[in-house]
Amino acid sequence: MFEPPTQLVDWCCALEAVDAERNIARAYHIYASQDLFGHVIVALRWGRIGRTHSSITVSFSNEVAARKFIEHTLGKRASAPRRIGIAYNLVND
């Protein structure tokens, strides 16, 4: 399973699942930052590689809640082999 770092502020994670034979090309990005009021902002972006991505941005009042949300999201990505037949891999930026 993918693990978030100990400090979430200014953290990002890029994942890809690619299988050319089965025409699977998916990307998943997670960005965590802090706003001016001290809330942790988590932005998710997902979709087919090369196409317009969908996105959602969620605000949390504390880092514990944001970490729980990110861990849950990464847990869903870790189950990709069972769901779509191929695992997500970390992409080096």
PDB file of C-alpha atoms in Angstrom:
ATOM      1  CA  MET A   1       0.000   0.000   0.000  1.00  0.00           C
ATOM      2  CA  PHE A   2       1.131   3.562  -0.652  1.00  0.00           C
ATOM      3  CA  GLU A   3       2.097   5.543   2.444  1.00  0.00           C
ATOM      4  CA  PRO A   4       1.708   9.316   2.885  1.00  0.00           C
ATOM      5  CA  PRO A   5       4.672  11.166   4.416  1.00  0.00           C
ATOM      6  CA  THR A   6       4.809  12.282   8.032  1.00  0.00           C
ATOM      7  CA  GLN A   7       4.231  15.923   7.014  1.00  0.00           C
ATOM      8  CA  LEU A   8       1.312  16.565   4.621  1.00  0.00           C
ATOM      9  CA  VAL A   9       1.906  20.255   3.894  1.00  0.00           C
ATOM     10  CA  ASP A  10       3.075  20.759   0.292  1.00  0.00           C
ATOM     11  CA  TRP A  11       2.951  17.028  -0.450  1.00  0.00           C
ATOM     12  CA  CYS A  12       1.970  15.467  -3.762  1.00  0.00           C
ATOM     13  CA  CYS A  13       1.673  11.958  -5.125  1.00  0.00           C
ATOM     14  CA  ALA A  14       1.257  10.880  -8.753  1.00  0.00           C
ATOM     15  CA  LEU A  15       0.090   7.352  -9.605  1.00  0.00           C
ATOM     16  CA  GLU A  16      -0.422   5.664 -12.974  1.00  0.00           C
ATOM     17  CA  ALA A  17      -1.901   2.360 -14.086  1.00  0.00           C
ATOM     18  CA  VAL A  18      -0.923   1.479 -17.665  1.00  0.00           C
ATOM     19  CA  ASP A  19      -1.563  -1.703 -19.640  1.00  0.00           C
ATOM     20  CA  ALA A  20      -1.351  -1.126 -23.405  1.00  0.00           C
ATOM     21  CA  GLU A  21      -2.647  -4.610 -24.266  1.00  0.00           C
ATOM     22  CA  ARG A  22      -5.883  -4.004 -22.358  1.00  0.00           C
ATOM     23  CA  ASN A  23      -6.140  -0.288 -23.280  1.00  0.00           C
ATOM     24  CA  ILE A  24      -5.836   0.854 -19.662  1.00  0.00           C
ATOM     25  CA  ALA A  25      -4.142   4.208 -19.072  1.00  0.00           C
ATOM     26  CA  ARG A  26      -5.228   5.842 -15.817  1.00  0.00           C
ATOM     27  CA  ALA A  27      -3.677   8.575 -13.721  1.00  0.00           C
ATOM     28  CA  TYR A  28      -4.376   9.640 -10.143  1.00  0.00           C
ATOM     29  CA  HIS A  29      -2.864  12.692  -8.438  1.00  0.00           C
ATOM     30  CA  ILE A  30      -3.122  13.771  -4.809  1.00  0.00           C
ATOM     31  CA  TYR A  31      -2.001  17.216  -3.644  1.00  0.00           C
ATOM     32  CA  ALA A  32      -2.014  18.357  -0.007  1.00  0.00           C
ATOM     33  CA  SER A  33      -1.372  21.935   1.079  1.00  0.00           C
ATOM     34  CA  GLN A  34      -2.343  24.401   3.774  1.00  0.00           C
ATOM     35  CA  ASP A  35      -4.463  27.512   3.277  1.00  0.00           C
ATOM     36  CA  LEU A  36      -4.094  30.878   5.001  1.00  0.00           C
ATOM     37  CA  PHE A  37      -6.477  29.828   7.795  1.00  0.00           C
ATOM     38  CA  GLY A  38      -4.486  26.718   8.720  1.00  0.00           C
ATOM     39  CA  HIS A  39      -6.839  24.221   7.081  1.00  0.00           C
ATOM     40  CA  VAL A  40      -5.372  21.319   5.149  1.00  0.00           C
ATOM     41  CA  ILE A  41      -6.537  21.294   1.523  1.00  0.00           C
ATOM     42  CA  VAL A  42      -6.490  17.968  -0.331  1.00  0.00           C
ATOM     43  CA  ALA A  43      -6.969  18.056  -4.098  1.00  0.00           C
ATOM     44  CA  LEU A  44      -7.592  14.848  -6.055  1.00  0.00           C
ATOM     45  CA  ARG A  45      -7.313  14.590  -9.834  1.00  0.00           C
ATOM     46  CA  TRP A  46      -8.019  11.413 -11.781  1.00  0.00           C
ATOM     47  CA  GLY A  47      -8.803  10.201 -15.258  1.00  0.00           C
ATOM     48  CA  ARG A  48      -7.505   8.651 -18.424  1.00  0.00           C
ATOM     49  CA  ILE A  49      -3.958   9.640 -19.368  1.00  0.00           C
ATOM     50  CA  GLY A  50      -4.049  12.155 -22.221  1.00  0.00           C
ATOM     51  CA  ARG A  51      -7.625  13.269 -21.542  1.00  0.00           C
ATOM     52  CA  THR A  52      -9.234  15.924 -19.372  1.00  0.00           C
ATOM     53  CA  HIS A  53      -9.148  14.826 -15.747  1.00  0.00           C
ATOM     54  CA  SER A  54     -11.899  15.039 -13.133  1.00  0.00           C
ATOM     55  CA  SER A  55     -11.045  16.663  -9.831  1.00  0.00           C
ATOM     56  CA  ILE A  56     -12.284  17.358  -6.335  1.00  0.00           C
ATOM     57  CA  THR A  57     -10.896  19.584  -3.580  1.00  0.00           C
ATOM     58  CA  VAL A  58     -11.649  18.921   0.089  1.00  0.00           C
ATOM     59  CA  SER A  59     -10.797  21.115   3.088  1.00  0.00           C
ATOM     60  CA  PHE A  60     -10.038  19.688   6.537  1.00  0.00           C
ATOM     61  CA  SER A  61      -9.722  21.610   9.795  1.00  0.00           C
ATOM     62  CA  ASN A  62      -6.873  19.407  11.009  1.00  0.00           C
ATOM     63  CA  GLU A  63      -4.129  17.226   9.590  1.00  0.00           C
ATOM     64  CA  VAL A  64      -5.425  14.050  11.266  1.00  0.00           C
ATOM     65  CA  ALA A  65      -8.672  14.148   9.266  1.00  0.00           C
ATOM     66  CA  ALA A  66      -6.803  14.945   6.049  1.00  0.00           C
ATOM     67  CA  ARG A  67      -4.384  12.063   6.647  1.00  0.00           C
ATOM     68  CA  LYS A  68      -7.285   9.659   7.232  1.00  0.00           C
ATOM     69  CA  PHE A  69      -8.904  10.802   3.963  1.00  0.00           C
ATOM     70  CA  ILE A  70      -5.630  10.371   2.033  1.00  0.00           C
ATOM     71  CA  GLU A  71      -4.985   6.939   3.551  1.00  0.00           C
ATOM     72  CA  HIS A  72      -8.516   5.857   2.579  1.00  0.00           C
ATOM     73  CA  THR A  73      -7.988   7.164  -0.959  1.00  0.00           C
ATOM     74  CA  LEU A  74      -4.616   5.409  -1.302  1.00  0.00           C
ATOM     75  CA  GLY A  75      -6.234   2.227   0.011  1.00  0.00           C
ATOM     76  CA  LYS A  76      -8.727   2.359  -2.860  1.00  0.00           C
ATOM     77  CA  ARG A  77      -5.885   2.782  -5.356  1.00  0.00           C
ATOM     78  CA  ALA A  78      -4.075  -0.187  -3.766  1.00  0.00           C
ATOM     79  CA  SER A  79      -7.078  -2.399  -4.605  1.00  0.00           C
ATOM     80  CA  ALA A  80      -6.761  -1.610  -8.336  1.00  0.00           C
ATOM     81  CA  PRO A  81      -5.370  -5.054  -9.312  1.00  0.00           C
ATOM     82  CA  ARG A  82      -8.579  -6.657  -8.062  1.00  0.00           C
ATOM     83  CA  ARG A  83     -10.846  -3.994  -9.611  1.00  0.00           C
ATOM     84  CA  ILE A  84      -9.226  -3.121 -12.963  1.00  0.00           C
ATOM     85  CA  GLY A  85      -6.611  -5.856 -13.319  1.00  0.00           C
ATOM     86  CA  ILE A  86      -3.487  -3.702 -13.021  1.00  0.00           C
ATOM     87  CA  ALA A  87      -1.746  -1.931 -10.137  1.00  0.00           C
ATOM     88  CA  TYR A  88      -1.060   1.779  -9.834  1.00  0.00           C
ATOM     89  CA  ASN A  89       2.640   2.702  -9.722  1.00  0.00           C
ATOM     90  CA  LEU A  90       4.273   5.803  -8.290  1.00  0.00           C
ATOM     91  CA  VAL A  91       5.436   8.245 -10.959  1.00  0.00           C
ATOM     92  CA  ASN A  92       8.687  10.121 -10.338  1.00  0.00           C
ATOM     93  CA  ASP A  93       8.313  13.831 -11.025  1.00  0.00           C
TER      94      ASP A  93
END
